PDB file of C-alpha atoms in Angstrom:
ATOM      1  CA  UNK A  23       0.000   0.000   0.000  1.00 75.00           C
ATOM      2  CA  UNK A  24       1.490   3.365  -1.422  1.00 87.00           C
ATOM      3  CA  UNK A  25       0.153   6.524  -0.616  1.00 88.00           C
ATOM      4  CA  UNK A  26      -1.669   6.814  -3.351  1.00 90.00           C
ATOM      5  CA  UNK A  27      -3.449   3.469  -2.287  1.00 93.00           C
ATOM      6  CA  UNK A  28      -4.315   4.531   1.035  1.00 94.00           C
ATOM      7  CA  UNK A  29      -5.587   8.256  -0.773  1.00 94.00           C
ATOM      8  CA  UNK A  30      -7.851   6.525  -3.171  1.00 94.00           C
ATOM      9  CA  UNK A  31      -9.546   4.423  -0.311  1.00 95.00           C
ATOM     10  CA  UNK A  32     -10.157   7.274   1.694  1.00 96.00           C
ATOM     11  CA  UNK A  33     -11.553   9.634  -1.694  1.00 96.00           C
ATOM     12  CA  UNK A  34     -13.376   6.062  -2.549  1.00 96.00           C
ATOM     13  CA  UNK A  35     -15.242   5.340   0.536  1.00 96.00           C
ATOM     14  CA  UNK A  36     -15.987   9.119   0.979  1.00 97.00           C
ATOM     15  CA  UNK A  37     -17.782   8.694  -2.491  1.00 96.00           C
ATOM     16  CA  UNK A  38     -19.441   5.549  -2.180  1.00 96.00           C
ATOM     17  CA  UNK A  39     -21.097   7.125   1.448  1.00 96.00           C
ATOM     18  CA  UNK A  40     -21.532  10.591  -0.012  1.00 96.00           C
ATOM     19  CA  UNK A  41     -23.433   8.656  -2.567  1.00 96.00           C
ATOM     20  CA  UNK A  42     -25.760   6.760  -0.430  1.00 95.00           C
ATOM     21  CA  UNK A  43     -26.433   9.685   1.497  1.00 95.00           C
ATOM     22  CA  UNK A  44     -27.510  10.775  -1.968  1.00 94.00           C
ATOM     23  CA  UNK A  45     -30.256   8.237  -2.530  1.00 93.00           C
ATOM     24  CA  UNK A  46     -30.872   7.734   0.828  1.00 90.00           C
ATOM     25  CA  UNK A  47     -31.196  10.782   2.391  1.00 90.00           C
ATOM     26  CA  UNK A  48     -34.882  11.932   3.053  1.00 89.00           C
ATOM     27  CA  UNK A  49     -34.009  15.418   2.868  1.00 89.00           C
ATOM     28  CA  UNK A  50     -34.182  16.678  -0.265  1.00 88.00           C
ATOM     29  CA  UNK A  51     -31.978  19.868  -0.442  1.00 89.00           C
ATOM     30  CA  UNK A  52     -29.252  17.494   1.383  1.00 91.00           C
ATOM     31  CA  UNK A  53     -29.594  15.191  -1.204  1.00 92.00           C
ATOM     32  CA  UNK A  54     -27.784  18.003  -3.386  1.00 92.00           C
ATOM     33  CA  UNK A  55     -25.807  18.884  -1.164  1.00 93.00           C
ATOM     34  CA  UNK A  56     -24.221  15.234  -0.242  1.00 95.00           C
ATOM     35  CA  UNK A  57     -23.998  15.467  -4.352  1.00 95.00           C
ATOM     36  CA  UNK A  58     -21.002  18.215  -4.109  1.00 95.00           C
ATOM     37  CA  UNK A  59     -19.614  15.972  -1.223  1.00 96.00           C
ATOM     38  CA  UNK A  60     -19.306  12.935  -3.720  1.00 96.00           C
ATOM     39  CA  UNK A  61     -18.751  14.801  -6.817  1.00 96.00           C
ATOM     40  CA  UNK A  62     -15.689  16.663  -5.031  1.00 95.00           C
ATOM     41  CA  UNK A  63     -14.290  13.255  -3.692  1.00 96.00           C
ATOM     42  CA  UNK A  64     -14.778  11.765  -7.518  1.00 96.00           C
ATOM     43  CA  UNK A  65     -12.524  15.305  -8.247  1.00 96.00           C
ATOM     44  CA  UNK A  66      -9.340  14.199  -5.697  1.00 95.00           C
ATOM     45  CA  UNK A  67      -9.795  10.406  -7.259  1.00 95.00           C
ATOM     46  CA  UNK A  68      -9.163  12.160 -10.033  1.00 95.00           C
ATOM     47  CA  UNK A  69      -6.020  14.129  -8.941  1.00 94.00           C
ATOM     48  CA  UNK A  70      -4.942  10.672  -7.449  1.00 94.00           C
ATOM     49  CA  UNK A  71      -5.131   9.108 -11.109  1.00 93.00           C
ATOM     50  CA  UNK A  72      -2.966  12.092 -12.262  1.00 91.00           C
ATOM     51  CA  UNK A  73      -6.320  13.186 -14.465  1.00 92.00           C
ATOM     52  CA  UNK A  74      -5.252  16.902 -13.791  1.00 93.00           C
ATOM     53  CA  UNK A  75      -7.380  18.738 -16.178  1.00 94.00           C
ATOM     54  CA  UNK A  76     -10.438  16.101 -15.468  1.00 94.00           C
ATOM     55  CA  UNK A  77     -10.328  17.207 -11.951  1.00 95.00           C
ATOM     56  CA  UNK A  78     -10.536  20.540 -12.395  1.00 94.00           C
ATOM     57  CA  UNK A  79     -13.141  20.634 -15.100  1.00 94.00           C
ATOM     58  CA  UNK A  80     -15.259  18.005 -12.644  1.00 94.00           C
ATOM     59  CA  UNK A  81     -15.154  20.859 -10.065  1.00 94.00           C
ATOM     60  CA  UNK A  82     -16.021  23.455 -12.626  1.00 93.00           C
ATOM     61  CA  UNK A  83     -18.844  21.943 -14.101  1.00 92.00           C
ATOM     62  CA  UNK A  84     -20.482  19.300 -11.694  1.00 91.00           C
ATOM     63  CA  UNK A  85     -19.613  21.146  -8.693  1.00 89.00           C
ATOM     64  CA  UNK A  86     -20.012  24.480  -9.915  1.00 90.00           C
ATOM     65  CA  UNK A  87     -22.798  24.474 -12.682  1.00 91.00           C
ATOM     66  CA  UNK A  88     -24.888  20.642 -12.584  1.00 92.00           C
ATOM     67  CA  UNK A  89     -25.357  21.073  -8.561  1.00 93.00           C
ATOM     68  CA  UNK A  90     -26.190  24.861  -8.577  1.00 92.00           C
ATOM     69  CA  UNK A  91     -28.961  23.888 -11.524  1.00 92.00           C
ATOM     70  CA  UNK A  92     -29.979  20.785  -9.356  1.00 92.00           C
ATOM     71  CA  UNK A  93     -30.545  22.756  -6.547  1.00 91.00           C
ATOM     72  CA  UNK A  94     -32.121  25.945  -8.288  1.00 89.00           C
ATOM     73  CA  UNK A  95     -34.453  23.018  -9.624  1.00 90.00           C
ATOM     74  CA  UNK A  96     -35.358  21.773  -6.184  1.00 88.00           C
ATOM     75  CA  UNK A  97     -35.502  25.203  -5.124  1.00 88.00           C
ATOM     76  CA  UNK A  98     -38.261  26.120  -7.879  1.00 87.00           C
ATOM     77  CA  UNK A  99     -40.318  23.189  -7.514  1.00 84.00           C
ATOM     78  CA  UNK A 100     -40.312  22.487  -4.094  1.00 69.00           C
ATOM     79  CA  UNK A 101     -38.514  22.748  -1.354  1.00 67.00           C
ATOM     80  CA  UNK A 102     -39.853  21.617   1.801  1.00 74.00           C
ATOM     81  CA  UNK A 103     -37.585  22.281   5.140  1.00 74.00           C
ATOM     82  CA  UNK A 104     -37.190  18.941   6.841  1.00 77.00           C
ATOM     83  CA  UNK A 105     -37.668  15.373   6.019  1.00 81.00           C
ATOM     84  CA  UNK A 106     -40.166  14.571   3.491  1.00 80.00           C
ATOM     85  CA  UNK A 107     -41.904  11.555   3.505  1.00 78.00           C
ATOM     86  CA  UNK A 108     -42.852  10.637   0.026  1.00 78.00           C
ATOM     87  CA  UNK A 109     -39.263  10.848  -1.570  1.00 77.00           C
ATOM     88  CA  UNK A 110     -39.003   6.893  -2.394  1.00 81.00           C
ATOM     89  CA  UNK A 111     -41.184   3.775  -3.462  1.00 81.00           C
ATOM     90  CA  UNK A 112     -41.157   0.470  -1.881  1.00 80.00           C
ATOM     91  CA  UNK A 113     -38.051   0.266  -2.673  1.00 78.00           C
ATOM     92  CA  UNK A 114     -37.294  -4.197  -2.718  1.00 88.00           C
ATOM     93  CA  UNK A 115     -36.853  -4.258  -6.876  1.00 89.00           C
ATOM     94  CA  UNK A 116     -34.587  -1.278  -6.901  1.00 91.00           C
ATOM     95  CA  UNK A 117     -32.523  -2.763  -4.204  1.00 92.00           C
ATOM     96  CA  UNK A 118     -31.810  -5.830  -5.991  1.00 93.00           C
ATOM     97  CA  UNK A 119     -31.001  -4.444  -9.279  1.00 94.00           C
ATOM     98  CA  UNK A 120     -28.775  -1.467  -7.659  1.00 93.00           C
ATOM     99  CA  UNK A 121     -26.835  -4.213  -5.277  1.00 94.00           C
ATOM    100  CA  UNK A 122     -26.692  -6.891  -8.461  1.00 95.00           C
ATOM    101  CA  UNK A 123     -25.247  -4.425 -10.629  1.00 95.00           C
ATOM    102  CA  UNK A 124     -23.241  -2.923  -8.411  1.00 95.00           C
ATOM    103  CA  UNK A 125     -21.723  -5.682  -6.785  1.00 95.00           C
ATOM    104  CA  UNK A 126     -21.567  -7.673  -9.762  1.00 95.00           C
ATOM    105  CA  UNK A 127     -19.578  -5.074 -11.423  1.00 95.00           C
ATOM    106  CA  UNK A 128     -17.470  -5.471  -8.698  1.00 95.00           C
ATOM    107  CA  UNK A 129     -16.723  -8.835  -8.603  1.00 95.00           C
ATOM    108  CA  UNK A 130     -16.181  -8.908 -11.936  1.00 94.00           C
ATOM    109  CA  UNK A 131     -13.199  -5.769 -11.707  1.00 93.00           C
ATOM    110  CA  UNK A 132     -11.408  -7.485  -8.683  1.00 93.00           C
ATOM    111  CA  UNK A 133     -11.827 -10.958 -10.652  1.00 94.00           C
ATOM    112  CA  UNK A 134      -9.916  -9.052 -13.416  1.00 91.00           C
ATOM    113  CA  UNK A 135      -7.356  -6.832 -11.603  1.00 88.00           C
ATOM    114  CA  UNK A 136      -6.590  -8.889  -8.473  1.00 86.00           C
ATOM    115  CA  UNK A 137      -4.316  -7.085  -6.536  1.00 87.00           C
ATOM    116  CA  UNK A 138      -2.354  -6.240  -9.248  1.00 86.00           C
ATOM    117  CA  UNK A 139      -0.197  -3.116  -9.535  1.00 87.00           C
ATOM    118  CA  UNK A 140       0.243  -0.564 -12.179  1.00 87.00           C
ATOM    119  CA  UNK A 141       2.804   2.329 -12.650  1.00 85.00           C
ATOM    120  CA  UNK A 142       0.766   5.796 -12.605  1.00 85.00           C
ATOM    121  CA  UNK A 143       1.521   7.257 -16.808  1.00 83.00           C
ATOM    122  CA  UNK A 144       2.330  10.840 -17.489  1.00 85.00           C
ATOM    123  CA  UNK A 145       0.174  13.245 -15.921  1.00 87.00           C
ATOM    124  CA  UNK A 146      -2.959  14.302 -18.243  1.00 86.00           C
ATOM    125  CA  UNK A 147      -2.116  18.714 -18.123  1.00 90.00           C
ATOM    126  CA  UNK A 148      -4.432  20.391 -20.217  1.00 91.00           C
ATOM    127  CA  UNK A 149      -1.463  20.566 -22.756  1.00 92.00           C
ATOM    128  CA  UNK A 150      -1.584  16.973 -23.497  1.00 91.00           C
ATOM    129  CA  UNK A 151      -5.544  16.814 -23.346  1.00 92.00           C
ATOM    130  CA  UNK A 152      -5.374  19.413 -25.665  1.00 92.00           C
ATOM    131  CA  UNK A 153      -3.226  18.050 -28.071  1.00 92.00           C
ATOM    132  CA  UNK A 154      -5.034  14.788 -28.228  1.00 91.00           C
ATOM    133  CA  UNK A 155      -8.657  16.649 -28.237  1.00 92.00           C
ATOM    134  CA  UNK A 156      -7.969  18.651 -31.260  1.00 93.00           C
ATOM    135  CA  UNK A 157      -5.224  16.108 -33.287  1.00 92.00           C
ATOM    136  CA  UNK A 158      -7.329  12.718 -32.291  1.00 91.00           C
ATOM    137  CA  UNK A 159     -10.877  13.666 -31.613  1.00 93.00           C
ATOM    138  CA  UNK A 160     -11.692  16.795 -33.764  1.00 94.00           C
ATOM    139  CA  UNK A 161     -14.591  15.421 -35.226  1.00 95.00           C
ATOM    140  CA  UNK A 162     -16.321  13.809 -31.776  1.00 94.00           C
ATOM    141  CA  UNK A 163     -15.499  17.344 -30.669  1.00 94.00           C
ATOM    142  CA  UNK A 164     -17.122  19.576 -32.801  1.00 95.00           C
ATOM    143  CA  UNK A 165     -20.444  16.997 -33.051  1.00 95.00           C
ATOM    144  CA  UNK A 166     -20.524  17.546 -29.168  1.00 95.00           C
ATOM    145  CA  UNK A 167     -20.527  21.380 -29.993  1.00 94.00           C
ATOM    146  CA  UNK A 168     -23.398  20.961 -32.331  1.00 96.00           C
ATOM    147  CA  UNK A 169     -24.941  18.570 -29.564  1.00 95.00           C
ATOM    148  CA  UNK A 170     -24.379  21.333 -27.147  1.00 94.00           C
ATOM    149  CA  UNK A 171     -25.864  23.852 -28.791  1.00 95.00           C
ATOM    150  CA  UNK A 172     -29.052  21.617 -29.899  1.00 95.00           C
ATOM    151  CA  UNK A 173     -29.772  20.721 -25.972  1.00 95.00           C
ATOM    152  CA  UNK A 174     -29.506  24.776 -25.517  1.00 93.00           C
ATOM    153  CA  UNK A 175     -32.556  25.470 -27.919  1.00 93.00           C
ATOM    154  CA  UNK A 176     -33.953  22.553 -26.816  1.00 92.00           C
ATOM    155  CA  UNK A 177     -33.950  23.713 -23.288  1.00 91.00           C
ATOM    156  CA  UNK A 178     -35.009  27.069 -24.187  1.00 90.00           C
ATOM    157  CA  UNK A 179     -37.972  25.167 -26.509  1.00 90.00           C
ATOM    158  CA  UNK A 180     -39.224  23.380 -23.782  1.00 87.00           C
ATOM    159  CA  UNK A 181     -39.003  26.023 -21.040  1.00 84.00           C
ATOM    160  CA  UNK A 182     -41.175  28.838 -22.922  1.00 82.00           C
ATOM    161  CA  UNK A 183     -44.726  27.901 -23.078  1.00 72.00           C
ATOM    162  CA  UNK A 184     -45.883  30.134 -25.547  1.00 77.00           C
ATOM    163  CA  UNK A 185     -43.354  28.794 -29.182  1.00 73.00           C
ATOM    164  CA  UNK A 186     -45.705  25.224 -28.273  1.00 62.00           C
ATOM    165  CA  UNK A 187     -49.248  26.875 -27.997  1.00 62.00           C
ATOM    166  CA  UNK A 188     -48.664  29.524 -30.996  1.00 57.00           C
ATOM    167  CA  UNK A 189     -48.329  25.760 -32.933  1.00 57.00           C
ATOM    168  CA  UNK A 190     -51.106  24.164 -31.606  1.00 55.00           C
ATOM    169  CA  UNK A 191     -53.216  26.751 -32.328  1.00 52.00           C
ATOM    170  CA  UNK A 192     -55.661  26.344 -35.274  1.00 52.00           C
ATOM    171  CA  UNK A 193     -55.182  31.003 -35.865  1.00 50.00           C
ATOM    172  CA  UNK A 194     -52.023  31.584 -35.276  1.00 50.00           C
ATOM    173  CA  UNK A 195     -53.193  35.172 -36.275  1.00 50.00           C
ATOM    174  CA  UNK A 196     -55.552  35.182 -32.992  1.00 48.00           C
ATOM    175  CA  UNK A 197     -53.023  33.512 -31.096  1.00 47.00           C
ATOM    176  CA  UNK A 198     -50.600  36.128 -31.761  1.00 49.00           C
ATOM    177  CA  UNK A 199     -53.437  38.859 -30.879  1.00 46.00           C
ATOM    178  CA  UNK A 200     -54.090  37.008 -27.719  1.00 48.00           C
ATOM    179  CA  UNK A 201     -49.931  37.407 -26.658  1.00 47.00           C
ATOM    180  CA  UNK A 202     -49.954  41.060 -27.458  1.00 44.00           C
ATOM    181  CA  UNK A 203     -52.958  41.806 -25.588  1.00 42.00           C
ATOM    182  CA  UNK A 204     -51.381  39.613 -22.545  1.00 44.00           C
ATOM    183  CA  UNK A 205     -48.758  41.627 -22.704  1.00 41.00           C
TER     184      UNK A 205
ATOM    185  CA  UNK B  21      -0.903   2.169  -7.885  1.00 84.00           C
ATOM    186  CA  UNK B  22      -3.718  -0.743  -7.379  1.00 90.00           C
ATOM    187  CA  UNK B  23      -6.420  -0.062 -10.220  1.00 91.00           C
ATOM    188  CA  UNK B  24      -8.935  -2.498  -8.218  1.00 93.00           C
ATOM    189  CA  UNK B  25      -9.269   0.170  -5.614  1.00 94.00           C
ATOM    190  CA  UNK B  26     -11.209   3.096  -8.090  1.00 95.00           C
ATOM    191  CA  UNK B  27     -12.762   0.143 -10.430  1.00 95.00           C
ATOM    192  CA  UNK B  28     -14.118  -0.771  -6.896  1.00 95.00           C
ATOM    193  CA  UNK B  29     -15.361   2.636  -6.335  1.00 95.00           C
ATOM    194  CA  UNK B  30     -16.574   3.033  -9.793  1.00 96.00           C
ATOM    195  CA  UNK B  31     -19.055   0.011  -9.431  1.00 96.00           C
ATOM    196  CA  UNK B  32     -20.047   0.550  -6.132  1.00 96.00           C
ATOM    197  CA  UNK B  33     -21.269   3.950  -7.302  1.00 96.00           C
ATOM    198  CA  UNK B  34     -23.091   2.684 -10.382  1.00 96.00           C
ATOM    199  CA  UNK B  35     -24.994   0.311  -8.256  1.00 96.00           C
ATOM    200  CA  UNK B  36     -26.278   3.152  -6.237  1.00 95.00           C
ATOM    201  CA  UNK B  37     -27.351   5.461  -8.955  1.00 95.00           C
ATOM    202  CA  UNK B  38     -28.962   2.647 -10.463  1.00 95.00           C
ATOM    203  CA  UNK B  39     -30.658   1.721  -6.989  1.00 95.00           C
ATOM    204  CA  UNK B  40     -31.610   5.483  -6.595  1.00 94.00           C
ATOM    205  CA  UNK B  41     -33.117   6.036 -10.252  1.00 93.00           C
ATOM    206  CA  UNK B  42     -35.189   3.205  -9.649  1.00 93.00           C
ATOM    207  CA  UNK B  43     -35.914   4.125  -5.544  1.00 92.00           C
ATOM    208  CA  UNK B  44     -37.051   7.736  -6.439  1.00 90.00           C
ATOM    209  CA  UNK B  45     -40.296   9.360  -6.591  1.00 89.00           C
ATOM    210  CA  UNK B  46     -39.127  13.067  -7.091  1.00 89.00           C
ATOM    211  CA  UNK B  47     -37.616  14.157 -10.700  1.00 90.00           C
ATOM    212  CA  UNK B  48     -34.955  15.833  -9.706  1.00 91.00           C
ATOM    213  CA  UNK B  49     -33.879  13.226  -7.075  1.00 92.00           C
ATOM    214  CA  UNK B  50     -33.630  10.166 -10.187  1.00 93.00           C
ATOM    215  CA  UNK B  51     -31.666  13.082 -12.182  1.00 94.00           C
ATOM    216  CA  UNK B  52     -28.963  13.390  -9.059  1.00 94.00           C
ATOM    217  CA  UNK B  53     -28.798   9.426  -9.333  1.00 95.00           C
ATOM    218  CA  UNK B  54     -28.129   9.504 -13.082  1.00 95.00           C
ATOM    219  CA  UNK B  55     -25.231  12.045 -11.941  1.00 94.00           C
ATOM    220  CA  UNK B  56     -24.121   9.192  -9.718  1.00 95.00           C
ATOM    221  CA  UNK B  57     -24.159   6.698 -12.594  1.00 95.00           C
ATOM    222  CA  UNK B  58     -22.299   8.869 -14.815  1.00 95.00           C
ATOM    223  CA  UNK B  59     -19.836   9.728 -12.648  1.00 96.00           C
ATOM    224  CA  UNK B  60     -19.024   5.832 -12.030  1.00 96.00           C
ATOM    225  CA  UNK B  61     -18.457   5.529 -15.910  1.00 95.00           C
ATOM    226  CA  UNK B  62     -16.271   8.641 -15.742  1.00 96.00           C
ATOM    227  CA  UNK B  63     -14.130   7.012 -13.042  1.00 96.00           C
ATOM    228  CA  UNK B  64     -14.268   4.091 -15.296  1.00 95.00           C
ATOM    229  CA  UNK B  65     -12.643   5.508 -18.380  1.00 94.00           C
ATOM    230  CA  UNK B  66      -9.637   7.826 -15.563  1.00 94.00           C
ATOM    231  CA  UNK B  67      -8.721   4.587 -14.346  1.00 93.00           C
ATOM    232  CA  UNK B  68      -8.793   2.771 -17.342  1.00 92.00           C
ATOM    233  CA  UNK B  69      -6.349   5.545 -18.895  1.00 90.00           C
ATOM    234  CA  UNK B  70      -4.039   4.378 -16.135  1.00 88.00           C
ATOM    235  CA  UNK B  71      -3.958   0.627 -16.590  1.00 87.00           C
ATOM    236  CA  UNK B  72      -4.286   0.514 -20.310  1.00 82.00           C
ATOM    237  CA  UNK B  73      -1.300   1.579 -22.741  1.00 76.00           C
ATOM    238  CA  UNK B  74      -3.784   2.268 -25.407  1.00 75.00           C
ATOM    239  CA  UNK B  75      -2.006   3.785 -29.123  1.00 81.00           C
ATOM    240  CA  UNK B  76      -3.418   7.041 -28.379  1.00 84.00           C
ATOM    241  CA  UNK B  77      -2.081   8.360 -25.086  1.00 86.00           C
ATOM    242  CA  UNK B  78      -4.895   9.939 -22.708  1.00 89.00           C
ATOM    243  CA  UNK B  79      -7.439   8.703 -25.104  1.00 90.00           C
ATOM    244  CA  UNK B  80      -9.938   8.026 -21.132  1.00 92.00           C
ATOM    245  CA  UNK B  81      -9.134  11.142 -20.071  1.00 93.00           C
ATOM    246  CA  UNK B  82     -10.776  13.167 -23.393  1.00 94.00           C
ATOM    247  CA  UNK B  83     -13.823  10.599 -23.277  1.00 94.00           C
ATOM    248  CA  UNK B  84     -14.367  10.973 -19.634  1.00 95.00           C
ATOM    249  CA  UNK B  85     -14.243  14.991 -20.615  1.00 94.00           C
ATOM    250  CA  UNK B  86     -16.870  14.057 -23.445  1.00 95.00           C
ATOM    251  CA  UNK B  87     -18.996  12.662 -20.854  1.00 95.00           C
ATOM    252  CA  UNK B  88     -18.998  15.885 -18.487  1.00 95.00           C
ATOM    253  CA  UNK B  89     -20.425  17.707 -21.172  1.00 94.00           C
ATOM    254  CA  UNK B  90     -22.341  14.899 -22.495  1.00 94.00           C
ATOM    255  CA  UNK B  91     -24.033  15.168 -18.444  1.00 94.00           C
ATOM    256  CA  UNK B  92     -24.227  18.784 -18.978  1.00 92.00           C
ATOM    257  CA  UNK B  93     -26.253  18.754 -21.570  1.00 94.00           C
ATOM    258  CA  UNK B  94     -28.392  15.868 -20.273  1.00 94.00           C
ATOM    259  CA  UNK B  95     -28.805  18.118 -16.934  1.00 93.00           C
ATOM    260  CA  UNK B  96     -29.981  20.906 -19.009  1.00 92.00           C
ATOM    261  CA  UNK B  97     -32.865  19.777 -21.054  1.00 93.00           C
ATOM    262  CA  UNK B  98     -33.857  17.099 -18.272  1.00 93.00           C
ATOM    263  CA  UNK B  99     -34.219  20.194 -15.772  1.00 92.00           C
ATOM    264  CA  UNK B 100     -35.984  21.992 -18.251  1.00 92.00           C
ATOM    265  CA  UNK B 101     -38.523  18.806 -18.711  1.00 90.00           C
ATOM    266  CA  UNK B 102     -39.133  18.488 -14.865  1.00 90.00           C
ATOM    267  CA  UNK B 103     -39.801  22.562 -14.536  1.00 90.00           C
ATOM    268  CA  UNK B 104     -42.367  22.001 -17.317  1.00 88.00           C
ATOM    269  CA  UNK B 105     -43.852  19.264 -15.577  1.00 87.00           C
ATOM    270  CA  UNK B 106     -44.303  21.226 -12.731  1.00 89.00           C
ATOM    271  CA  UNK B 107     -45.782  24.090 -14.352  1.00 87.00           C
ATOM    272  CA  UNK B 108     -48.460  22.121 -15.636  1.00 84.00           C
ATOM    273  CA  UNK B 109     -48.892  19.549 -12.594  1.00 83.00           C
ATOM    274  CA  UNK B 110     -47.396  21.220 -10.020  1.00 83.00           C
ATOM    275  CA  UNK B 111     -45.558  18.394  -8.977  1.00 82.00           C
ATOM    276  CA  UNK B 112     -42.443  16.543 -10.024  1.00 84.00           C
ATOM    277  CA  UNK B 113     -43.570  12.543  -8.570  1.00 85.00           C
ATOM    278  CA  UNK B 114     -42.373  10.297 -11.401  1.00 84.00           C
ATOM    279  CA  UNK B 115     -45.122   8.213 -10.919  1.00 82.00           C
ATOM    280  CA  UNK B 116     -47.998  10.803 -11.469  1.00 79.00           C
ATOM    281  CA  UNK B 117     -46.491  11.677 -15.048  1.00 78.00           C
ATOM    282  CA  UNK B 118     -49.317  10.901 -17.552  1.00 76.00           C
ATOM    283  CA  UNK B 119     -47.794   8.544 -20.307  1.00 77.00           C
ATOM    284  CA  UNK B 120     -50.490   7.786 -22.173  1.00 70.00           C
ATOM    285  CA  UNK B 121     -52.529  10.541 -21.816  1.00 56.00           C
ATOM    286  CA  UNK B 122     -51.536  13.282 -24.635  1.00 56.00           C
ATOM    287  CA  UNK B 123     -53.575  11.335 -27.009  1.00 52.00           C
ATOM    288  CA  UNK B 124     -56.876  12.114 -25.697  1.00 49.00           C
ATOM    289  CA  UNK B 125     -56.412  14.896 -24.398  1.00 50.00           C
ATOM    290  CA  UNK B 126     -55.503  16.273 -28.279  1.00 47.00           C
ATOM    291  CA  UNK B 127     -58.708  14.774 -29.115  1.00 46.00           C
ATOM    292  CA  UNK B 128     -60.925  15.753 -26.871  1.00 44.00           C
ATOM    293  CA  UNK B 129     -59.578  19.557 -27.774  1.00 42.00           C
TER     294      UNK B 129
END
């Protein structure tokens, strides 16, 4: 056991309970907040794993943008202060596929890696990412742009209720009287 | 460095996520479990950059940077669905969303 052993195990099982917390938790703004706790252990696994530039974009965008949105979403539907009650469903099935899958995964890793022990490679800067991202992966790259920018009118779409109803409307020339007159 | 350690991790973390997404009632709760899930993979495809000498060096490390925005983008339109769903409903229980519903209700209008 290196240090880097005895690092991951700590950042692993900090994860792993951060993560039950997560769906376990009956409170649902500390169900977010657990999130950042496992999220930011996921970030020094990363470190660990010499995955510089991973790391850092993990705490930029999980920490800093998916958890914020997760929480303005509980925030804007509902946020009840204290334990809540009707968070889960008998919950038997989802047990026994979450504990199959997970510990079957898990069987099956330390079936295939043992004990075994493997020299840590050059660390991943974002000069080497970058090289690889834009001489190896150009094309995955700039579809994920296009993907990006298709979930961002999607989003926008789905979040403005009047681009749907001046559709379903049989006159869109009353329709569009109606929305000036709202407004 | 022993790779079992994070695959460990990894799997134990995709077992919750999957237990939570199916557990779940509340939208936003199953979308903090898919986080969990894609996470795992992403700790997945670090570690794997470590262990395997693949022909293109850091090839893990760009896919598990694929898959952030990848859950970015997933986390943005899946938010958007569940505010929508509360709007009309006003309530985001997974198990109160109307699936086959639409179809009458656009003929009946």
């Amino acid at each position: 056991m290196t240090g880097a052993d005895v690092l991951l195990l700590a950042l692993g099982a900090v994860a792993v309970g951060a993560g039950a917390l997560v769906v376990g938790t009956r409170h649902l703004v500390r169900a977010g907040l657990w999130l950042v706790v496992c999220l930011g252990a996921l970030a020094g696994d990363y470190l660990v794993l010499t995955a510089e530039l991973v790391a850092w974009v993990q705490v930029l965008i999980y920490v800093g943008a998916v958890v914020v949105l997760l929480l303005f979403a509980v925030m804007l539907t509902r946020a009840p202060i204290g334990p809540s009650d009707d968070l889960d469903r008998p919950g038997w099935p989802a047990a026994l596929v979450g504990a199959g899958s997970g510990l079957g995964l898990a069987v099956l890793l330390v079936d295939a890696f043992r004990w075994s022990r493997v020299e840590l490679p050059a660390a991943g800067t974002a000069e080497r990412l970058g090289e690889q991202v834009f001489r190896s992966w150009v094309l995955p790259f700039e579809v994920l742009s296009v993907l990006l920018l298709a979930a961002l009118v999607g989003a926008i779409v789905l979040s403005r209720p009047d681009i749907g109803r001046l559709t379903e409307r049989t006159e869109p020339a009353a329709a569009a009287g109606d929305e000036g007159g709202r407004r | 460095m022993r790779p079992v350690i994070p695959y460990v991790t990894a799997a134990l973390l995709f077992g919750l996520g999957g237990y939570g997404v199916l557990r779940r009632r509340n939208a936003v709760l199953v979308l903090m479990a898919v986080e969990l899930m894609l996470n795992a993979v992403n700790l997945v495809l670090v570690t794997a950059d470590t262990t395997v000498r693949a022909v293109l060096p850091h090839s893990g490390q760009v896919f598990a940077l694929f898959v952030i925005v990848l859950a970015a983008a997933e986390i943005g339109v899946g938010l958007a669905i569940v505010l929508q769903l509360y709007r009309l409903r006003a309530s985001v229980t997974v198990d109160d969303v109307p699936l086959a519903e639409r179809s009458s209700e656009g003929a009946a209008r």
